[in-house]
């Protein structure tokens, strides 16, 4: 099928692979000039002009990018490892492949697909050949409830790898549903991960962690995680003083789990509030207050005090969806309205809240004021007029409430 892709259209080519039935006759070809690995499907039917190659790995501009949206076979993974297992000057490494993909026709897991136990092979290559990368993204979300094969081994291998990345500035780990119907992902997993990430504190500026649906089932909680677990997590956050972007997903950890209380919510926002360089913040606590009487709006009543030092924050996303005992959002409004540079705000709630709506309106109005002031300052008005506008803008920035 077709020729190797060229540098102009590589960016726009879909990076996905077909189900296992289509994989048998696929080859991996290499264009050494632009260092692009192209997965090409060889099918029995004749190719047409509309047929497109499906690229699942790009290695160019000092970056290795591998992305699979469906099933990745073990053979394809082994071929990928063989291609990248060389000394490399890449500054970014991104690998995305789902675990536990089900065959839709049989509703069972593919037997020859990429497994969690193979993650250690990947981390070993990164540790040895890619020590100087500044950006790392590893995404292995589970797509089913059959997660019992995921244990401590991949966690330990990831931690060993992280300890060797002395120049890392951006880290993204997506382990969504690893602990879903799986008691193997214990508190110890989080502790060793937190310790490994803490070591990166001198250089790390961006952190994204998706640990959603750990320690729970569809209609219950395994009650593995406690306030003490969250305390360890918060110690790690507080140590990352250089962070400018933080995105954490702890969805369902507190769902029907009385061992996680208001104290955990308080600890999370207290630790985040120490990160004075933050510009972007996302926190997903969906279902924490669902069927859990130990979590209520009391945990947020001092939020204004916790977040007062986030004076550089421009974008925030908070998810309190399905909190049974959260009805008054005034604490959230008071906490966020004090942040002078806040431009974008999104609060997920079970029901529409007037306080949240007023907060949105206020932030939008304030943003328009800033833009108007900036526009007027650049206009051809007289010097005196421009100085007056500048003074008004400075008063807003300095939180002067006098008109």
Short mmCIF file of C-alpha atoms in Angstrom, two decimals:
data_model
loop_
_atom_site.label_atom_id
_atom_site.label_comp_id
_atom_site.label_asym_id
_atom_site.label_seq_id
_atom_site.Cartn_x
_atom_site.Cartn_y
_atom_site.Cartn_z
CA UNK A 1 0.00 0.00 0.00
CA UNK A 2 1.32 3.51 -0.82
CA UNK A 3 4.75 4.94 -0.20
CA UNK A 4 6.34 6.00 3.02
CA UNK A 5 4.80 9.23 4.32
CA UNK A 6 6.72 12.46 3.83
CA UNK A 7 7.51 15.16 6.36
CA UNK A 8 4.72 17.51 5.21
CA UNK A 9 1.80 15.19 5.84
CA UNK A 10 3.17 13.19 8.75
CA UNK A 11 1.61 15.54 11.30
CA UNK A 12 -1.92 14.90 10.04
CA UNK A 13 -1.85 11.13 9.69
CA UNK A 14 -3.97 9.11 12.11
CA UNK A 15 -1.91 7.25 14.69
CA UNK A 16 -4.06 4.24 15.43
CA UNK A 17 -4.06 0.55 14.61
CA UNK A 18 -6.84 -1.84 13.74
CA UNK A 19 -8.21 -4.77 15.72
CA UNK A 20 -6.14 -7.95 15.84
CA UNK A 21 -7.94 -9.51 12.86
CA UNK A 22 -6.31 -6.92 10.58
CA UNK A 23 -2.86 -7.09 12.12
CA UNK A 24 -1.52 -10.36 10.73
CA UNK A 25 -0.18 -8.97 7.45
CA UNK A 26 1.11 -5.61 8.68
CA UNK A 27 4.71 -4.48 8.22
CA UNK A 28 6.77 -1.78 9.82
CA UNK A 29 8.79 0.32 7.41
CA UNK A 30 11.32 2.97 8.22
CA UNK A 31 12.08 6.18 6.40
CA UNK A 32 15.57 6.98 7.67
CA UNK A 33 15.60 10.52 6.27
CA UNK A 34 12.84 11.86 8.51
CA UNK A 35 12.99 9.08 11.11
CA UNK A 36 9.32 8.24 10.84
CA UNK A 37 8.11 4.73 11.54
CA UNK A 38 5.01 3.93 9.53
CA UNK A 39 2.60 1.08 10.16
CA UNK A 40 1.14 0.00 6.85
CA UNK A 41 -1.74 -2.37 6.39
CA UNK A 42 -1.33 -4.94 3.62
CA UNK A 43 -4.77 -6.17 2.65
CA UNK A 44 -5.92 -8.62 0.00
CA UNK A 45 -8.17 -6.08 -1.72
CA UNK A 46 -6.71 -3.59 -4.21
CA UNK A 47 -5.62 -0.25 -2.79
CA UNK A 48 -7.30 2.93 -3.92
CA UNK A 49 -6.20 6.57 -4.02
CA UNK A 50 -8.23 7.27 -0.89
CA UNK A 51 -6.39 4.66 1.19
CA UNK A 52 -4.28 6.18 3.96
CA UNK A 53 -1.33 4.81 5.84
CA UNK A 54 -1.72 4.67 9.59
CA UNK A 55 1.32 6.01 11.40
CA UNK A 56 1.67 4.93 14.99
CA UNK A 57 5.13 6.25 15.71
CA UNK A 58 6.84 9.51 14.83
CA UNK A 59 10.43 10.09 15.74
CA UNK A 60 11.51 13.52 14.56
CA UNK A 61 12.38 16.93 15.92
CA UNK A 62 14.03 15.26 18.92
CA UNK A 63 10.82 13.51 19.99
CA UNK A 64 9.56 9.92 20.10
CA UNK A 65 5.77 9.72 19.88
CA UNK A 66 3.86 6.43 19.91
CA UNK A 67 0.07 6.36 20.10
CA UNK A 68 -2.39 3.50 19.75
CA UNK A 69 -6.08 4.02 20.42
CA UNK A 70 -7.19 0.40 20.05
CA UNK A 71 -5.41 -2.90 20.60
CA UNK A 72 -1.61 -3.10 20.55
CA UNK A 73 -0.27 -6.61 19.97
CA UNK A 74 2.78 -7.87 21.81
CA UNK A 75 4.59 -8.34 18.48
CA UNK A 76 4.03 -4.71 17.52
CA UNK A 77 5.32 -3.63 20.92
CA UNK A 78 8.44 -5.80 20.52
CA UNK A 79 9.07 -4.32 17.06
CA UNK A 80 8.75 -0.82 18.50
CA UNK A 81 11.24 -1.59 21.28
CA UNK A 82 13.73 -2.93 18.73
CA UNK A 83 13.51 0.31 16.73
CA UNK A 84 14.07 2.68 19.65
CA UNK A 85 16.60 0.69 21.67
CA UNK A 86 19.52 2.83 20.54
CA UNK A 87 21.34 5.84 21.94
CA UNK A 88 19.08 8.80 21.29
CA UNK A 89 19.12 12.58 21.64
CA UNK A 90 15.35 12.90 22.01
CA UNK A 91 14.13 15.48 24.52
CA UNK A 92 10.53 14.18 24.60
CA UNK A 93 9.15 10.65 24.86
CA UNK A 94 5.41 9.89 24.61
CA UNK A 95 3.89 6.41 24.67
CA UNK A 96 0.14 5.83 24.69
CA UNK A 97 -1.46 2.37 24.52
CA UNK A 98 -4.50 1.00 26.37
CA UNK A 99 -4.44 -2.12 28.53
CA UNK A 100 -7.05 -4.87 28.76
CA UNK A 101 -8.77 -4.15 25.47
CA UNK A 102 -11.81 -6.33 24.83
CA UNK A 103 -12.73 -8.00 21.57
CA UNK A 104 -16.18 -6.58 20.90
CA UNK A 105 -17.38 -9.68 19.06
CA UNK A 106 -16.58 -12.06 21.93
CA UNK A 107 -16.55 -9.60 24.86
CA UNK A 108 -13.29 -11.13 26.06
CA UNK A 109 -9.75 -9.76 26.30
CA UNK A 110 -7.41 -10.18 23.36
CA UNK A 111 -4.92 -12.88 24.31
CA UNK A 112 -1.94 -11.62 22.31
CA UNK A 113 -2.22 -7.94 23.26
CA UNK A 114 0.25 -5.70 25.06
CA UNK A 115 0.20 -6.47 28.80
CA UNK A 116 1.13 -4.51 31.93
CA UNK A 117 4.08 -6.83 32.56
CA UNK A 118 5.70 -5.51 29.36
CA UNK A 119 5.85 -1.97 30.76
CA UNK A 120 9.12 -2.79 32.53
CA UNK A 121 10.71 -3.49 29.12
CA UNK A 122 9.78 0.02 27.97
CA UNK A 123 10.92 1.73 31.16
CA UNK A 124 14.24 -0.09 31.02
CA UNK A 125 14.92 1.29 27.53
CA UNK A 126 13.96 4.82 28.60
CA UNK A 127 16.17 4.55 31.68
CA UNK A 128 19.20 3.48 29.67
CA UNK A 129 18.81 5.30 26.34
CA UNK A 130 16.69 8.39 27.06
CA UNK A 131 18.11 9.81 30.28
CA UNK A 132 18.18 13.38 29.01
CA UNK A 133 14.52 13.78 28.07
CA UNK A 134 12.70 16.81 29.43
CA UNK A 135 9.18 15.60 28.70
CA UNK A 136 7.71 12.16 29.44
CA UNK A 137 4.18 10.93 28.82
CA UNK A 138 3.16 7.35 29.64
CA UNK A 139 -0.50 6.50 29.12
CA UNK A 140 -1.74 2.99 29.89
CA UNK A 141 -5.44 3.35 30.78
CA UNK A 142 -7.31 0.10 31.38
CA UNK A 143 -10.41 -0.40 29.27
CA UNK A 144 -12.13 -3.08 31.36
CA UNK A 145 -12.66 -4.35 34.91
CA UNK A 146 -10.30 -7.31 34.34
CA UNK A 147 -7.25 -5.71 35.95
CA UNK A 148 -6.00 -8.39 38.33
CA UNK A 149 -2.84 -8.94 36.27
CA UNK A 150 -1.72 -5.37 37.08
CA UNK A 151 0.41 -5.47 40.22
CA UNK A 152 3.41 -3.74 41.79
CA UNK A 153 5.92 -4.76 39.10
CA UNK A 154 5.13 -2.03 36.53
CA UNK A 155 4.91 0.54 39.34
CA UNK A 156 8.38 -0.35 40.60
CA UNK A 157 9.86 -0.27 37.09
CA UNK A 158 8.38 3.18 36.45
CA UNK A 159 9.83 4.47 39.73
CA UNK A 160 13.29 3.11 38.87
CA UNK A 161 13.11 4.84 35.49
CA UNK A 162 12.03 8.18 36.99
CA UNK A 163 15.02 8.19 39.33
CA UNK A 164 17.34 8.37 36.29
CA UNK A 165 15.62 11.31 34.55
CA UNK A 166 17.51 14.21 36.09
CA UNK A 167 16.37 16.84 33.55
CA UNK A 168 12.65 16.05 33.44
CA UNK A 169 10.43 19.15 33.33
CA UNK A 170 7.09 17.65 32.29
CA UNK A 171 5.61 14.34 33.49
CA UNK A 172 2.26 12.79 32.54
CA UNK A 173 1.19 9.38 33.90
CA UNK A 174 -2.20 7.93 32.95
CA UNK A 175 -2.97 4.77 34.93
CA UNK A 176 -6.75 5.15 34.80
CA UNK A 177 -8.64 2.15 36.27
CA UNK A 178 -5.51 0.22 37.28
CA UNK A 179 -7.10 -0.25 40.69
CA UNK A 180 -10.62 -0.88 39.37
CA UNK A 181 -11.77 -4.28 40.70
CA UNK A 182 -8.12 -4.80 41.61
CA UNK A 183 -6.81 -4.99 45.17
CA UNK A 184 -3.21 -5.40 43.93
CA UNK A 185 -2.84 -1.62 43.61
CA UNK A 186 -2.31 -0.95 47.29
CA UNK A 187 -1.27 2.09 49.30
CA UNK A 188 2.34 1.01 48.81
CA UNK A 189 1.97 1.67 45.06
CA UNK A 190 1.08 5.29 45.69
CA UNK A 191 3.82 5.74 48.29
CA UNK A 192 6.64 4.55 46.00
CA UNK A 193 5.28 6.62 43.10
CA UNK A 194 5.09 9.73 45.27
CA UNK A 195 8.64 9.20 46.50
CA UNK A 196 9.91 8.82 42.92
CA UNK A 197 8.12 11.97 41.74
CA UNK A 198 9.35 13.95 44.74
CA UNK A 199 12.94 13.36 43.60
CA UNK A 200 12.08 15.29 40.41
CA UNK A 201 11.17 18.44 42.36
CA UNK A 202 14.22 20.55 41.34
CA UNK A 203 13.27 20.49 37.64
CA UNK A 204 9.60 19.46 37.34
CA UNK A 205 7.30 22.23 36.07
CA UNK A 206 4.31 20.26 34.79
CA UNK A 207 2.65 17.21 36.37
CA UNK A 208 -0.40 15.24 35.24
CA UNK A 209 -1.52 12.16 37.17
CA UNK A 210 -4.60 10.12 36.26
CA UNK A 211 -5.24 7.59 39.02
CA UNK A 212 -8.99 7.62 38.52
CA UNK A 213 -11.05 4.68 39.77
CA UNK A 214 -8.37 3.20 41.96
CA UNK A 215 -9.57 1.07 44.87
CA UNK A 216 -13.19 0.83 43.80
CA UNK A 217 -15.76 -1.23 41.93
CA UNK A 218 -18.83 -0.18 39.99
CA UNK A 219 -21.09 -0.38 43.03
CA UNK A 220 -18.69 -0.28 45.94
CA UNK A 221 -15.26 0.55 47.32
CA UNK A 222 -12.39 -1.75 48.27
CA UNK A 223 -11.51 0.70 51.09
CA UNK A 224 -7.79 0.43 50.38
CA UNK A 225 -7.00 4.15 50.59
CA UNK A 226 -7.26 6.28 53.71
CA UNK A 227 -6.54 9.79 54.96
CA UNK A 228 -2.97 8.61 55.59
CA UNK A 229 -2.65 7.63 51.91
CA UNK A 230 -3.79 11.09 50.83
CA UNK A 231 -1.37 12.67 53.30
CA UNK A 232 1.55 10.97 51.52
CA UNK A 233 0.20 12.18 48.17
CA UNK A 234 -0.05 15.75 49.48
CA UNK A 235 3.50 15.71 50.83
CA UNK A 236 4.63 14.95 47.29
CA UNK A 237 2.58 17.81 45.82
CA UNK A 238 3.91 20.28 48.37
CA UNK A 239 7.51 19.36 47.53
CA UNK A 240 7.11 20.30 43.84
CA UNK A 241 7.74 24.00 44.33
CA UNK A 242 8.57 24.72 40.66
CA UNK A 243 5.24 23.48 39.29
CA UNK A 244 3.38 25.75 36.88
CA UNK A 245 0.81 23.16 35.81
CA UNK A 246 -0.87 20.49 37.96
CA UNK A 247 -3.58 18.05 36.82
CA UNK A 248 -4.68 15.26 39.18
CA UNK A 249 -7.55 12.79 38.79
CA UNK A 250 -8.47 10.84 41.94
CA UNK A 251 -11.99 10.01 40.79
CA UNK A 252 -14.01 7.68 43.06
CA UNK A 253 -11.33 7.24 45.74
CA UNK A 254 -13.73 8.45 48.41
CA UNK A 255 -16.82 6.81 46.90
CA UNK A 256 -18.47 4.80 49.70
CA UNK A 257 -15.15 4.91 51.55
CA UNK A 258 -15.49 6.18 55.12
CA UNK A 259 -11.69 5.95 55.53
CA UNK A 260 -11.33 9.09 53.40
CA UNK A 261 -12.77 12.11 55.19
CA UNK A 262 -12.93 15.90 55.10
CA UNK A 263 -9.33 15.89 56.31
CA UNK A 264 -8.15 14.52 52.94
CA UNK A 265 -9.93 17.28 51.01
CA UNK A 266 -8.39 19.90 53.30
CA UNK A 267 -4.91 18.40 52.89
CA UNK A 268 -5.18 18.42 49.09
CA UNK A 269 -6.09 22.09 48.85
CA UNK A 270 -3.61 23.12 51.54
CA UNK A 271 -0.76 21.43 49.65
CA UNK A 272 -1.85 22.89 46.30
CA UNK A 273 -2.04 26.32 47.91
CA UNK A 274 1.71 26.28 48.57
CA UNK A 275 2.54 26.10 44.85
CA UNK A 276 2.87 29.83 44.25
CA UNK A 277 4.05 29.44 40.64
CA UNK A 278 0.94 27.58 39.48
CA UNK A 279 -0.71 28.90 36.32
CA UNK A 280 -2.94 25.91 35.47
CA UNK A 281 -4.74 23.70 38.00
CA UNK A 282 -7.09 20.73 37.55
CA UNK A 283 -8.41 18.60 40.41
CA UNK A 284 -10.94 15.81 39.86
CA UNK A 285 -12.61 14.56 43.05
CA UNK A 286 -15.71 13.09 41.40
CA UNK A 287 -17.80 10.90 43.74
CA UNK A 288 -15.65 11.59 46.79
CA UNK A 289 -18.73 12.70 48.68
CA UNK A 290 -21.05 10.04 47.24
CA UNK A 291 -22.35 7.59 49.87
CA UNK A 292 -19.68 8.96 52.21
CA UNK A 293 -20.96 10.97 55.15
CA UNK A 294 -17.39 11.81 56.20
CA UNK A 295 -17.03 14.26 53.30
CA UNK A 296 -19.09 17.44 53.20
CA UNK A 297 -18.90 21.13 52.32
CA UNK A 298 -17.24 21.71 55.70
CA UNK A 299 -13.98 20.63 54.05
CA UNK A 300 -14.18 23.71 51.79
CA UNK A 301 -15.13 26.42 54.27
CA UNK A 302 -11.50 27.63 54.58
CA UNK A 303 -10.69 27.24 50.88
CA UNK A 304 -10.15 31.00 50.53
CA UNK A 305 -7.36 30.82 53.08
CA UNK A 306 -5.75 27.77 51.44
CA UNK A 307 -5.61 29.27 47.93
CA UNK A 308 -4.77 32.89 48.75
CA UNK A 309 -1.15 32.52 47.58
CA UNK A 310 -2.03 31.29 44.07
CA UNK A 311 -1.64 34.80 42.68
CA UNK A 312 -0.35 33.57 39.30
CA UNK A 313 -3.21 31.16 38.62
CA UNK A 314 -4.96 31.74 35.28
CA UNK A 315 -6.92 28.53 34.67
CA UNK A 316 -8.69 26.25 37.13
CA UNK A 317 -10.91 23.17 36.83
CA UNK A 318 -12.48 21.56 39.91
CA UNK A 319 -14.77 18.53 39.86
CA UNK A 320 -17.06 17.97 42.86
CA UNK A 321 -19.66 15.99 40.93
CA UNK A 322 -21.88 13.62 42.95
CA UNK A 323 -21.00 15.00 46.38
CA UNK A 324 -24.08 14.22 48.46
CA UNK A 325 -23.39 16.80 51.17
CA UNK A 326 -22.22 19.74 49.07
CA UNK A 327 -24.97 22.29 48.52
CA UNK A 328 -23.40 25.71 49.12
CA UNK A 329 -20.68 26.81 46.73
CA UNK A 330 -20.05 30.21 48.27
CA UNK A 331 -16.74 28.99 49.75
CA UNK A 332 -15.47 28.12 46.28
CA UNK A 333 -16.62 31.46 44.90
CA UNK A 334 -14.91 33.40 47.70
CA UNK A 335 -11.68 31.43 47.21
CA UNK A 336 -11.45 31.98 43.47
CA UNK A 337 -12.67 35.55 43.17
CA UNK A 338 -9.64 36.70 45.18
CA UNK A 339 -7.22 35.46 42.48
CA UNK A 340 -6.39 38.51 40.33
CA UNK A 341 -5.18 36.79 37.14
CA UNK A 342 -7.84 34.08 36.88
CA UNK A 343 -9.15 33.97 33.30
CA UNK A 344 -10.80 30.57 32.95
CA UNK A 345 -12.77 28.70 35.57
CA UNK A 346 -14.84 25.52 35.39
CA UNK A 347 -16.54 23.84 38.34
CA UNK A 348 -18.28 20.50 37.77
CA UNK A 349 -21.29 20.00 40.05
CA UNK A 350 -24.23 17.64 40.25
CA UNK A 351 -26.70 20.47 39.80
CA UNK A 352 -26.39 24.00 38.48
CA UNK A 353 -25.41 26.35 41.31
CA UNK A 354 -26.14 30.08 41.40
CA UNK A 355 -22.89 30.80 43.23
CA UNK A 356 -20.91 29.06 40.48
CA UNK A 357 -22.79 30.94 37.77
CA UNK A 358 -22.11 34.26 39.48
CA UNK A 359 -18.44 33.32 39.73
CA UNK A 360 -18.29 32.63 35.98
CA UNK A 361 -19.99 35.96 35.25
CA UNK A 362 -17.62 37.85 37.53
CA UNK A 363 -14.48 36.30 36.02
CA UNK A 364 -15.70 36.96 32.47
CA UNK A 365 -16.54 40.57 33.37
CA UNK A 366 -13.15 41.12 34.97
CA UNK A 367 -11.37 39.62 31.97
CA UNK A 368 -13.23 41.99 29.66
CA UNK A 369 -12.20 44.90 31.89
CA UNK A 370 -8.54 43.91 31.59
CA UNK A 371 -8.80 43.60 27.82
CA UNK A 372 -10.55 46.95 27.55
CA UNK A 373 -7.93 48.65 29.71
CA UNK A 374 -5.14 47.13 27.65
CA UNK A 375 -6.80 48.23 24.41
CA UNK A 376 -7.25 51.78 25.66
CA UNK A 377 -3.66 51.94 26.86
CA UNK A 378 -2.52 51.14 23.32
CA UNK A 379 -4.84 53.66 21.74
CA UNK A 380 -3.95 57.16 20.54
CA UNK A 381 -5.46 58.92 23.56
CA UNK A 382 -3.53 61.60 25.46
CA UNK A 383 -0.85 60.73 27.99
CA UNK A 384 -2.98 61.92 30.91
CA UNK A 385 -5.93 59.74 29.88
CA UNK A 386 -3.70 56.69 29.49
CA UNK A 387 -2.12 57.19 32.91
CA UNK A 388 -5.59 57.32 34.48
CA UNK A 389 -6.57 54.01 32.91
CA UNK A 390 -3.27 52.48 33.97
CA UNK A 391 -3.90 53.53 37.56
CA UNK A 392 -7.37 51.93 37.50
CA UNK A 393 -5.90 48.69 36.18
CA UNK A 394 -3.22 48.69 38.88
CA UNK A 395 -5.83 49.21 41.60
CA UNK A 396 -7.65 46.08 40.46
CA UNK A 397 -4.41 44.11 40.47
CA UNK A 398 -3.62 45.33 43.99
CA UNK A 399 -7.11 44.32 45.19
CA UNK A 400 -8.07 47.88 46.12
CA UNK A 401 -11.82 47.67 46.73
CA UNK A 402 -12.29 51.44 46.77
CA UNK A 403 -13.87 52.86 43.63
#
